[in-house]
């Protein structure tokens, strides 16, 4: 139980990558604050699932596009478990359209949720990390923090920004036993990817099966990564063995960004 006595907040952890990270941290003994936009009743099953992995778990509903709700989420974590010692900025959304058809509301939501939320959560969580003399911040970016694809202007912009924020805060905290790193998955089979398939198929005049195949074309391995693989890297970055890793951006993308 290497993370016993540590508390973690994982944004967007009711499904997909965030849920897998929450489970991995709980397995190692961390107390985990789960988050999403679902009402608490709808999150009861995931709270039970994460608590069953080993650590304590609670849920706070907070829309991370709203700075005051992020501040409440961090405060709820402190009130429940102390800390936070670990912050995982994972909540993210996607929208795919050429720029002339890209709705302004979607642009604003993607920048708010995928980028600005990390600024606000880091700002809110750092004082507790500084006073504990320990902090681990992990930003879930994307292969799109390193490469672009057409029709994803907001997502690619937000994820490139998140990579820059990661490096900047790593330098600001480098002498304080606080590390700040990004994980950049390629395609991972989660609801977020599943929901992109119909749009991708429509914009490229493909069947959904062809769209799935074409999406994987970027990934040299031709396979989706799993949420457990992302979670294992996140747990490593929290461990003492990773103390000297800061400001890094790790691709988990089956060779996509090697090309
Ligand atoms: P997902 O759709 O399965 O889960 C997203 C989570 O974010 C859910 O818990 C949802 O409730 C939450 N969420 C959405 N809007 C929110 C908001 N406004 N406030 C708080 N929570 C909110 O997604 P996923 O595929 O697990 O993606 C997680 C992260 O990984 C995202 O940042 C995504 O960009 C990134 N990522 C995913 C892939 C992939 O292939 N799945 C690849 C690269 C990067």
CSV table of C-alpha atoms and ligand atoms in Angstrom, one decimal:
chain,number,residue,atom,x,y,z
A,1,UNK,CA,0.0,0.0,0.0
A,2,UNK,CA,2.6,2.5,-1.2
A,3,UNK,CA,0.1,5.4,-1.2
A,4,UNK,CA,-1.4,4.9,2.2
A,5,UNK,CA,-2.0,8.3,3.9
A,6,UNK,CA,-2.1,10.1,0.5
A,7,UNK,CA,-5.2,11.6,-0.9
A,8,UNK,CA,-6.0,12.0,-4.6
A,9,UNK,CA,-8.5,13.9,-6.7
A,10,UNK,CA,-9.1,12.6,-10.2
A,11,UNK,CA,-11.3,14.8,-12.4
A,12,UNK,CA,-13.7,13.0,-14.8
A,13,UNK,CA,-13.3,9.7,-13.0
A,14,UNK,CA,-16.8,8.2,-13.5
A,15,UNK,CA,-15.7,6.4,-16.6
A,16,UNK,CA,-12.9,5.5,-19.0
A,17,UNK,CA,-9.3,6.5,-18.2
A,18,UNK,CA,-10.1,8.5,-15.0
A,19,UNK,CA,-12.0,5.6,-13.4
A,20,UNK,CA,-9.1,3.2,-14.2
A,21,UNK,CA,-6.6,5.7,-12.6
A,22,UNK,CA,-8.8,6.1,-9.5
A,23,UNK,CA,-8.9,2.3,-9.1
A,24,UNK,CA,-5.1,2.0,-9.5
A,25,UNK,CA,-4.5,4.7,-6.9
A,26,UNK,CA,-7.0,3.1,-4.5
A,27,UNK,CA,-5.4,-0.3,-5.0
A,28,UNK,CA,-2.1,1.2,-3.7
A,29,UNK,CA,-4.0,2.6,-0.7
A,30,UNK,CA,-4.7,6.2,-1.7
A,31,UNK,CA,-8.0,7.9,-0.6
A,32,UNK,CA,-9.6,9.0,-3.8
A,33,UNK,CA,-12.1,11.8,-4.5
A,34,UNK,CA,-14.0,10.9,-7.7
A,35,UNK,CA,-15.5,13.5,-9.9
A,36,UNK,CA,-17.9,13.9,-12.8
A,37,UNK,CA,-21.0,15.8,-13.9
A,38,UNK,CA,-23.4,13.0,-12.9
A,39,UNK,CA,-25.6,13.4,-9.8
A,40,UNK,CA,-24.2,11.6,-6.8
A,41,UNK,CA,-26.8,8.8,-7.0
A,42,UNK,CA,-25.6,7.9,-10.4
A,43,UNK,CA,-22.0,7.7,-9.2
A,44,UNK,CA,-22.7,5.4,-6.3
A,45,UNK,CA,-21.6,2.2,-8.2
A,46,UNK,CA,-18.2,3.7,-9.2
A,47,UNK,CA,-17.6,4.9,-5.7
A,48,UNK,CA,-18.2,1.4,-4.4
A,49,UNK,CA,-16.0,-0.1,-7.2
A,50,UNK,CA,-13.1,2.2,-6.3
A,51,UNK,CA,-13.4,1.7,-2.6
A,52,UNK,CA,-13.4,-2.1,-3.1
A,53,UNK,CA,-10.0,-1.7,-4.7
A,54,UNK,CA,-8.5,-0.8,-1.3
A,55,UNK,CA,-8.5,2.9,-0.4
A,56,UNK,CA,-11.4,5.1,0.7
A,57,UNK,CA,-13.5,6.7,-2.0
A,58,UNK,CA,-16.0,9.6,-2.3
A,59,UNK,CA,-17.6,11.5,-5.1
A,60,UNK,CA,-18.0,15.2,-5.7
A,61,UNK,CA,-20.1,16.4,-8.6
A,62,UNK,CA,-18.3,19.4,-10.1
A,63,UNK,CA,-18.4,20.8,-13.6
A,64,UNK,CA,-14.7,21.5,-14.3
A,65,UNK,CA,-15.6,24.2,-16.9
A,66,UNK,CA,-16.5,26.3,-13.9
A,67,UNK,CA,-13.6,27.6,-11.7
A,68,UNK,CA,-15.7,27.9,-8.5
A,69,UNK,CA,-16.8,24.2,-8.9
A,70,UNK,CA,-13.1,23.1,-9.2
A,71,UNK,CA,-12.3,25.1,-6.0
A,72,UNK,CA,-15.2,23.3,-4.3
A,73,UNK,CA,-13.9,19.9,-5.5
A,74,UNK,CA,-10.4,20.5,-4.1
A,75,UNK,CA,-11.9,21.7,-0.8
A,76,UNK,CA,-14.2,18.7,-0.6
A,77,UNK,CA,-11.1,16.5,-1.0
A,78,UNK,CA,-9.2,18.3,1.7
A,79,UNK,CA,-12.2,18.1,4.0
A,80,UNK,CA,-12.7,14.4,3.4
A,81,UNK,CA,-9.2,13.1,3.3
A,82,UNK,CA,-6.7,15.9,3.8
A,83,UNK,CA,-4.3,17.0,1.0
A,84,UNK,CA,-4.8,16.6,-1.9
A,85,UNK,CA,-1.3,15.1,-2.4
A,86,UNK,CA,-2.2,13.8,-5.9
A,87,UNK,CA,-4.1,15.7,-8.6
A,88,UNK,CA,-5.0,14.0,-11.9
A,89,UNK,CA,-6.5,16.4,-14.5
A,90,UNK,CA,-8.3,13.9,-16.7
A,91,UNK,CA,-11.8,15.3,-17.5
A,92,UNK,CA,-12.0,15.9,-21.2
A,93,UNK,CA,-14.4,16.2,-24.1
A,94,UNK,CA,-14.0,16.1,-27.9
A,95,UNK,CA,-15.8,17.6,-30.9
A,96,UNK,CA,-14.9,17.0,-34.5
A,97,UNK,CA,-15.7,19.5,-37.3
A,98,UNK,CA,-13.9,21.6,-39.9
A,99,UNK,CA,-13.2,25.1,-38.5
A,100,UNK,CA,-15.9,26.9,-40.4
A,101,UNK,CA,-18.5,24.6,-39.0
A,102,UNK,CA,-17.0,24.4,-35.5
A,103,UNK,CA,-19.6,25.8,-33.1
A,104,UNK,CA,-18.2,28.6,-30.8
A,105,UNK,CA,-19.8,27.0,-27.8
A,106,UNK,CA,-17.9,23.7,-28.5
A,107,UNK,CA,-14.6,25.6,-28.8
A,108,UNK,CA,-15.2,27.4,-25.5
A,109,UNK,CA,-16.2,24.2,-23.7
A,110,UNK,CA,-13.2,22.2,-24.9
A,111,UNK,CA,-10.8,24.9,-24.0
A,112,UNK,CA,-12.5,25.3,-20.6
A,113,UNK,CA,-12.7,21.6,-19.7
A,114,UNK,CA,-9.5,20.2,-21.4
A,115,UNK,CA,-7.2,23.2,-20.6
A,116,UNK,CA,-8.3,25.9,-18.3
A,117,UNK,CA,-9.6,23.4,-15.7
A,118,UNK,CA,-6.1,22.2,-15.2
A,119,UNK,CA,-4.9,25.8,-14.5
A,120,UNK,CA,-7.7,26.3,-11.9
A,121,UNK,CA,-7.2,22.9,-10.2
A,122,UNK,CA,-3.4,23.2,-10.0
A,123,UNK,CA,-3.8,26.7,-8.5
A,124,UNK,CA,-6.3,25.4,-6.0
A,125,UNK,CA,-4.3,22.2,-5.0
A,126,UNK,CA,-0.8,23.5,-4.9
A,127,UNK,CA,-0.9,25.2,-1.4
A,128,UNK,CA,-1.8,21.8,0.2
A,129,UNK,CA,1.0,20.0,-1.7
A,130,UNK,CA,3.5,22.7,-0.7
A,131,UNK,CA,2.5,22.5,3.0
A,132,UNK,CA,2.7,18.6,2.9
A,133,UNK,CA,6.1,18.8,1.1
A,134,UNK,CA,4.8,16.3,-1.4
A,135,UNK,CA,2.8,16.6,-4.6
A,136,UNK,CA,2.1,14.7,-7.8
A,137,UNK,CA,0.2,16.3,-10.6
A,138,UNK,CA,-0.6,14.3,-13.7
A,139,UNK,CA,-2.3,15.9,-16.7
A,140,UNK,CA,-3.9,13.5,-19.1
A,141,UNK,CA,-3.1,15.1,-22.4
A,142,UNK,CA,-3.1,13.1,-25.7
A,143,UNK,CA,-1.0,12.2,-28.7
A,144,UNK,CA,-2.8,15.4,-29.9
A,145,UNK,CA,-0.5,17.3,-27.5
A,146,UNK,CA,2.3,16.4,-29.9
A,147,UNK,CA,0.6,15.9,-33.3
A,148,UNK,CA,-2.4,17.5,-35.1
A,149,UNK,CA,-5.3,16.0,-37.0
A,150,UNK,CA,-7.7,17.9,-39.2
A,151,UNK,CA,-11.1,18.8,-37.8
A,152,UNK,CA,-10.0,18.8,-34.1
A,153,UNK,CA,-8.9,22.4,-33.8
A,154,UNK,CA,-10.1,23.0,-30.2
A,155,UNK,CA,-8.9,19.6,-28.9
A,156,UNK,CA,-5.4,19.9,-30.5
A,157,UNK,CA,-5.1,23.4,-29.2
A,158,UNK,CA,-6.2,22.5,-25.7
A,159,UNK,CA,-3.9,19.5,-25.5
A,160,UNK,CA,-0.9,21.4,-26.8
A,161,UNK,CA,-1.6,24.0,-24.2
A,162,UNK,CA,-1.9,21.4,-21.5
A,163,UNK,CA,1.6,20.1,-22.5
A,164,UNK,CA,3.0,23.6,-22.1
A,165,UNK,CA,1.2,24.1,-18.7
A,166,UNK,CA,2.8,20.8,-17.5
A,167,UNK,CA,6.3,22.0,-18.3
A,168,UNK,CA,5.8,25.4,-16.8
A,169,UNK,CA,4.4,24.2,-13.5
A,170,UNK,CA,7.1,21.5,-13.3
A,171,UNK,CA,9.7,24.3,-13.3
A,172,UNK,CA,7.8,26.4,-10.8
A,173,UNK,CA,7.7,23.4,-8.3
A,174,UNK,CA,10.9,21.6,-9.2
A,175,UNK,CA,12.6,22.1,-5.8
A,176,UNK,CA,9.6,21.2,-3.6
A,177,UNK,CA,9.1,17.4,-4.0
A,178,UNK,CA,6.2,18.2,-6.3
A,179,UNK,CA,6.3,16.6,-9.8
A,180,UNK,CA,4.1,17.6,-12.8
A,181,UNK,CA,3.9,15.3,-15.8
A,182,UNK,CA,1.6,14.6,-18.7
A,183,UNK,CA,0.5,11.3,-20.1
A,184,UNK,CA,-0.4,11.4,-23.8
A,185,UNK,CA,-2.5,8.4,-24.9
A,186,UNK,CA,-3.1,7.6,-28.5
A,187,UNK,CA,-6.4,5.8,-29.0
A,188,UNK,CA,-7.7,4.1,-25.9
A,189,UNK,CA,-11.0,2.2,-26.2
A,190,UNK,CA,-13.3,4.3,-24.0
A,191,UNK,CA,-16.8,6.0,-24.4
A,192,UNK,CA,-15.0,9.1,-25.7
A,193,UNK,CA,-13.6,7.3,-28.6
A,194,UNK,CA,-16.7,5.2,-29.2
A,195,UNK,CA,-18.7,8.4,-29.6
A,196,UNK,CA,-16.4,9.8,-32.2
A,197,UNK,CA,-16.8,6.9,-34.6
A,198,UNK,CA,-20.2,7.9,-36.1
A,199,UNK,CA,-19.0,11.5,-36.7
A,200,UNK,CA,-15.7,10.4,-38.2
A,201,UNK,CA,-17.6,7.9,-40.4
A,202,UNK,CA,-20.0,10.6,-41.6
A,203,UNK,CA,-17.3,13.3,-42.3
A,204,UNK,CA,-15.2,10.8,-44.2
A,205,UNK,CA,-17.9,8.9,-46.0
A,206,UNK,CA,-17.0,5.6,-44.4
A,207,UNK,CA,-18.9,2.8,-42.6
A,208,UNK,CA,-18.4,2.8,-38.8
A,209,UNK,CA,-16.2,-0.4,-39.1
A,210,UNK,CA,-14.0,1.4,-41.8
A,211,UNK,CA,-13.8,4.5,-39.5
A,212,UNK,CA,-12.6,2.4,-36.6
A,213,UNK,CA,-9.9,0.9,-38.9
A,214,UNK,CA,-8.9,4.2,-40.3
A,215,UNK,CA,-8.6,5.8,-36.8
A,216,UNK,CA,-6.2,3.1,-35.8
A,217,UNK,CA,-4.2,3.7,-38.9
A,218,UNK,CA,-2.2,6.4,-37.0
A,219,UNK,CA,-1.3,3.9,-34.3
A,220,UNK,CA,1.7,1.9,-35.6
A,221,UNK,CA,0.8,-1.0,-33.3
A,222,UNK,CA,-2.8,-1.1,-34.9
A,223,UNK,CA,-4.2,-1.7,-31.5
A,224,UNK,CA,-6.1,0.4,-29.0
A,225,UNK,CA,-4.3,1.1,-25.7
A,226,UNK,CA,-6.2,0.0,-22.6
A,227,UNK,CA,-7.3,2.1,-19.7
A,228,UNK,CA,-5.3,-0.2,-17.3
A,229,UNK,CA,-2.1,0.6,-19.2
A,230,UNK,CA,-2.6,4.3,-18.8
A,231,UNK,CA,-3.5,3.8,-15.1
A,232,UNK,CA,-0.3,1.8,-14.5
A,233,UNK,CA,1.8,4.6,-15.8
A,234,UNK,CA,-0.1,7.1,-13.7
A,235,UNK,CA,0.5,5.0,-10.6
A,236,UNK,CA,4.2,4.8,-11.4
A,237,UNK,CA,4.5,8.6,-11.8
A,238,UNK,CA,3.0,8.9,-8.3
A,239,UNK,CA,5.5,6.5,-6.8
A,240,UNK,CA,8.8,7.4,-5.1
A,241,UNK,CA,10.7,5.8,-8.0
A,242,UNK,CA,9.4,8.7,-10.2
A,243,UNK,CA,10.5,11.5,-7.8
A,244,UNK,CA,13.0,12.9,-10.4
A,245,UNK,CA,10.6,12.7,-13.3
A,246,UNK,CA,9.0,16.1,-13.8
A,247,UNK,CA,8.0,18.2,-16.8
A,248,UNK,CA,7.8,15.0,-19.0
A,249,UNK,CA,5.1,14.1,-21.4
A,250,UNK,CA,4.8,10.4,-21.9
A,251,UNK,CA,3.1,9.0,-25.1
A,252,UNK,CA,1.2,5.7,-24.7
A,253,UNK,CA,0.3,5.6,-28.3
A,254,UNK,CA,1.5,2.4,-30.0
A,255,UNK,CA,4.2,4.3,-31.9
A,256,UNK,CA,1.9,7.0,-33.3
A,257,UNK,CA,4.2,9.9,-32.4
A,258,UNK,CA,7.3,8.0,-33.4
A,259,UNK,CA,6.3,8.5,-37.0
B,1,LIG,P1,-14.7,9.4,-21.1
B,1,LIG,O1,-15.7,10.1,-21.9
B,1,LIG,O2,-14.8,7.9,-20.9
B,1,LIG,O3,-14.7,10.0,-19.6
B,1,LIG,C1,-14.7,11.4,-19.5
B,1,LIG,C2,-14.9,11.8,-18.0
B,1,LIG,O4,-15.0,13.2,-17.9
B,1,LIG,C3,-16.3,11.3,-17.5
B,1,LIG,O5,-16.1,10.9,-16.1
B,1,LIG,C4,-17.2,12.5,-17.5
B,1,LIG,O6,-18.2,12.5,-16.5
B,1,LIG,C5,-16.1,13.6,-17.2
B,1,LIG,N1,-16.5,14.9,-17.6
B,1,LIG,C6,-16.9,15.3,-18.9
B,1,LIG,N2,-17.2,16.7,-18.8
B,1,LIG,C7,-16.9,17.1,-17.6
B,1,LIG,C8,-17.0,18.3,-16.9
B,1,LIG,N3,-17.4,19.4,-17.5
B,1,LIG,N4,-16.6,18.3,-15.6
B,1,LIG,C9,-16.2,17.2,-14.9
B,1,LIG,N5,-16.1,16.0,-15.5
B,1,LIG,C10,-16.5,16.0,-16.8
B,1,LIG,O7,-13.3,9.8,-21.6
B,1,LIG,P2,-11.8,9.1,-21.7
B,1,LIG,O8,-11.7,8.6,-23.0
B,1,LIG,O9,-11.6,8.3,-20.5
B,1,LIG,O10,-10.9,10.4,-21.6
B,1,LIG,C11,-10.3,10.9,-20.4
B,1,LIG,C12,-9.2,11.8,-20.8
B,1,LIG,O11,-8.2,11.2,-21.6
B,1,LIG,C13,-9.6,13.1,-21.6
B,1,LIG,O12,-8.9,14.2,-21.2
B,1,LIG,C14,-9.2,12.7,-23.0
B,1,LIG,O13,-9.0,13.9,-23.8
B,1,LIG,C15,-8.0,11.9,-22.8
B,1,LIG,N6,-7.6,11.0,-23.9
B,1,LIG,C16,-8.4,10.0,-24.3
B,1,LIG,C17,-8.1,9.2,-25.3
B,1,LIG,C18,-8.9,8.0,-25.8
B,1,LIG,O14,-8.5,7.4,-26.8
B,1,LIG,N7,-9.9,7.6,-25.0
B,1,LIG,C19,-6.9,9.5,-26.0
B,1,LIG,C20,-6.1,10.6,-25.7
B,1,LIG,C21,-6.5,11.3,-24.6
